[in-house]
Coordinates of C-alpha atoms in Angstrom, one line a residue:
M273 CA -106.2 67.4 -11.1
P274 CA -104.9 69.3 -8.1
H275 CA -102.6 65.7 -7.7
I276 CA -100.4 66.9 -10.5
N277 CA -97.6 67.6 -9.9
L278 CA -95.6 69.0 -12.7
L279 CA -91.8 70.2 -11.3
P280 CA -89.1 67.6 -12.6
W281 CA -89.4 65.5 -8.9
R282 CA -88.2 62.7 -11.2
E283 CA -85.4 64.1 -13.1
Q284 CA -84.4 65.2 -9.4
L285 CA -84.9 61.8 -7.3
K286 CA -82.7 60.5 -10.8
K287 CA -79.5 62.9 -10.5
R288 CA -79.6 62.4 -6.3
R289 CA -79.6 58.7 -6.6
Q290 CA -76.8 59.0 -9.4
N291 CA -74.7 61.5 -7.3
E292 CA -75.5 58.7 -4.7
Y293 CA -74.1 56.1 -6.8
L294 CA -71.5 57.9 -7.3
A295 CA -70.3 58.9 -4.1
I296 CA -70.9 55.1 -2.7
L297 CA -68.5 54.3 -6.2
A298 CA -65.2 56.5 -5.3
F299 CA -65.8 55.4 -1.4
S300 CA -65.3 52.2 -2.6
A301 CA -62.7 53.0 -4.8
L302 CA -60.5 55.0 -2.3
I303 CA -61.5 51.7 0.5
A304 CA -60.5 49.4 -2.1
F305 CA -56.5 51.3 -2.9
I306 CA -56.6 51.8 0.5
I307 CA -56.7 48.0 1.3
M308 CA -54.7 47.5 -1.7
S309 CA -52.0 50.2 -0.4
L310 CA -52.2 48.8 3.1
V311 CA -51.8 44.9 1.8
N312 CA -48.8 46.1 -0.7
S313 CA -47.4 47.7 2.4
Y314 CA -47.1 44.7 4.3
Y315 CA -45.8 42.5 1.1
N316 CA -43.5 45.3 0.8
L317 CA -42.1 44.7 4.4
L318 CA -42.6 40.9 4.4
I319 CA -40.4 41.0 1.5
D320 CA -37.9 43.4 2.9
N321 CA -38.0 41.5 6.0
Q322 CA -36.6 37.9 4.0
E323 CA -34.0 40.4 2.8
Y324 CA -32.6 40.9 5.5
R325 CA -32.8 37.4 6.7
N326 CA -30.9 36.8 3.4
Q327 CA -28.5 39.0 4.0
Y328 CA -28.0 38.0 7.0
L329 CA -27.5 34.6 6.9
L330 CA -25.0 35.3 3.6
T331 CA -22.9 37.1 5.8
E332 CA -23.3 34.3 8.2
I333 CA -21.8 31.9 5.5
A334 CA -19.3 33.9 4.7
V335 CA -17.9 34.3 8.1
L336 CA -18.5 30.4 8.5
D337 CA -15.9 30.1 5.1
S338 CA -13.6 31.9 6.5
K339 CA -13.6 29.9 9.6
I340 CA -13.7 26.6 7.5
K341 CA -10.6 28.1 5.2
E342 CA -9.0 29.6 9.0
I343 CA -9.2 25.4 10.4
K344 CA -8.3 24.1 7.1
D345 CA -4.9 26.3 7.4
L346 CA -4.6 25.2 10.8
K347 CA -4.9 21.4 9.7
A348 CA -2.1 22.2 7.4
K349 CA -0.3 23.6 9.7
R350 CA -0.5 21.4 12.3
N351 CA 0.3 18.4 10.0
D352 CA 3.6 20.2 8.9
L353 CA 4.4 20.2 12.6
E354 CA 3.8 16.9 12.7
Q355 CA 5.7 15.8 10.3
R356 CA 8.5 17.7 11.3
M357 CA 8.1 16.7 14.6
E358 CA 8.2 13.2 13.4
L359 CA 11.3 14.3 11.5
I360 CA 12.8 15.3 14.5
A361 CA 12.0 12.5 16.9
D362 CA 13.8 10.1 14.0
L363 CA 16.6 12.0 13.8
Q364 CA 16.3 12.0 17.8
R365 CA 16.5 8.3 17.6
N366 CA 19.2 7.7 15.4
R367 CA 21.5 10.4 16.2
N368 CA 23.6 8.0 18.3
L369 CA 22.9 5.2 15.9
G370 CA 26.1 5.1 13.8
A371 CA 28.6 5.3 18.1
Q372 CA 25.7 2.1 18.8
I373 CA 26.5 0.2 15.7
M374 CA 30.5 0.4 16.5
D375 CA 29.9 -0.1 20.4
E376 CA 27.8 -3.5 19.3
L377 CA 30.0 -4.7 16.5
V378 CA 33.0 -4.3 19.6
K379 CA 30.9 -6.4 21.7
V380 CA 29.8 -8.7 18.7
V381 CA 33.5 -9.3 17.1
P382 CA 35.2 -12.4 18.7
A383 CA 39.0 -12.4 18.9
G384 CA 40.9 -13.2 15.7
I385 CA 38.5 -11.3 13.2
Y386 CA 40.1 -7.9 12.2
L387 CA 37.4 -5.4 10.6
V388 CA 39.0 -3.6 7.3
D389 CA 35.9 -1.9 6.5
L390 CA 32.4 -0.8 7.6
K391 CA 30.0 0.7 5.5
K392 CA 26.1 1.8 6.6
N393 CA 23.3 2.7 4.0
A394 CA 20.1 3.3 5.4
E395 CA 19.3 -0.1 7.2
N396 CA 21.8 -2.5 6.4
V397 CA 25.5 -2.9 7.6
A398 CA 28.2 -4.3 5.6
I399 CA 31.6 -5.1 7.0
T400 CA 34.8 -7.2 5.3
G401 CA 37.3 -8.1 7.3
K402 CA 40.7 -10.9 7.9
T403 CA 40.1 -13.8 10.6
E404 CA 42.1 -16.3 11.7
S405 CA 39.2 -19.4 10.6
N406 CA 35.8 -19.6 9.6
N407 CA 34.5 -21.2 12.7
R408 CA 35.4 -17.8 14.1
V409 CA 32.9 -16.2 11.3
S410 CA 30.4 -18.3 12.7
S411 CA 31.1 -17.2 16.3
L412 CA 30.4 -13.9 15.0
M413 CA 27.0 -14.9 13.0
R414 CA 25.7 -16.3 15.8
Q415 CA 26.7 -13.3 18.1
V416 CA 25.0 -11.5 15.7
E417 CA 22.3 -12.8 15.8
S418 CA 21.8 -12.9 19.4
S419 CA 22.8 -8.9 19.2
Y420 CA 19.7 -6.3 19.9
L421 CA 20.8 -4.1 17.4
L422 CA 21.9 -5.9 14.6
E423 CA 20.2 -9.5 12.9
T424 CA 20.3 -11.2 9.9
P425 CA 23.8 -11.7 9.5
V426 CA 24.8 -12.6 5.4
L427 CA 28.2 -14.0 4.8
N428 CA 28.6 -12.9 1.0
S429 CA 32.0 -13.9 0.7
I430 CA 35.0 -15.9 2.0
I431 CA 38.5 -16.3 0.7
T432 CA 40.6 -18.9 2.4
A433 CA 44.4 -18.4 2.9
N434 CA 46.2 -20.9 1.4
E435 CA 50.0 -22.3 2.3
K436 CA 51.1 -20.9 -1.2
T437 CA 50.4 -17.5 -1.1
A438 CA 52.1 -17.5 2.6
R439 CA 48.8 -15.3 3.7
L440 CA 47.8 -16.4 7.3
L441 CA 44.7 -15.0 7.6
S442 CA 41.5 -15.6 5.3
E443 CA 39.5 -12.8 3.6
F444 CA 35.6 -12.7 4.3
S445 CA 32.6 -10.0 3.5
M446 CA 29.2 -10.1 5.3
S447 CA 26.0 -8.3 5.4
M448 CA 23.3 -7.5 8.1
Q449 CA 20.5 -5.6 9.1
I450 CA 20.0 -2.9 11.8
Q451 CA 16.9 -3.8 14.1
D452 CA 14.6 -0.8 14.6
V453 CA 15.9 0.6 18.0
Q454 CA 12.4 2.0 18.7
L455 CA 10.4 -1.2 18.1
N456 CA 12.2 -3.2 20.0
T457 CA 11.9 -0.9 23.2
Q458 CA 8.5 -1.0 23.0
K459 CA 7.8 -4.5 23.1
D460 CA 11.1 -4.8 26.0
K461 CA 8.1 -2.0 27.9
S462 CA 5.1 -3.7 27.1
G463 CA 6.9 -7.4 28.1
A464 CA 8.1 -5.9 31.4
K465 CA 4.6 -4.9 31.9

């Protein structure tokens, strides 16, 4: 009987194992909590980084949108300026048109024709006058066709003089078109090359 141990060694071993188990369990929970905290902070860092990138992109998009708006405004201003320049160029081309028409009429009107009225609208010139004979009106029409500024003469009416009314001159009215002088000068320049 000397081998019988009456001390509660089994309870002590059980208690010691239970304490070891609790310590391991607490240590595992602590390690899991630390790992979860590290993973959470890593993902929070990734989210913050992505939010920073998104905010940067939104800022750059806003800058680009303002530049696009500025470019559209500049294009609108450029188109407005081009229209103004075209209008000024058109006015510059046509500023002497009245004088050129008068000068050309002096060249094409033959002797024996007297102009009474001259009207210009847009691209047409209407003249009324008196003539000594119908041949002079025909000559006027031929000279208008060969003019650099006037074209397509149309005789609207001719009232011949008769001896009973003692009128010596026939009355006529004619209309003609004004050629585009700029196109003609460009054609002459391209033909000269």
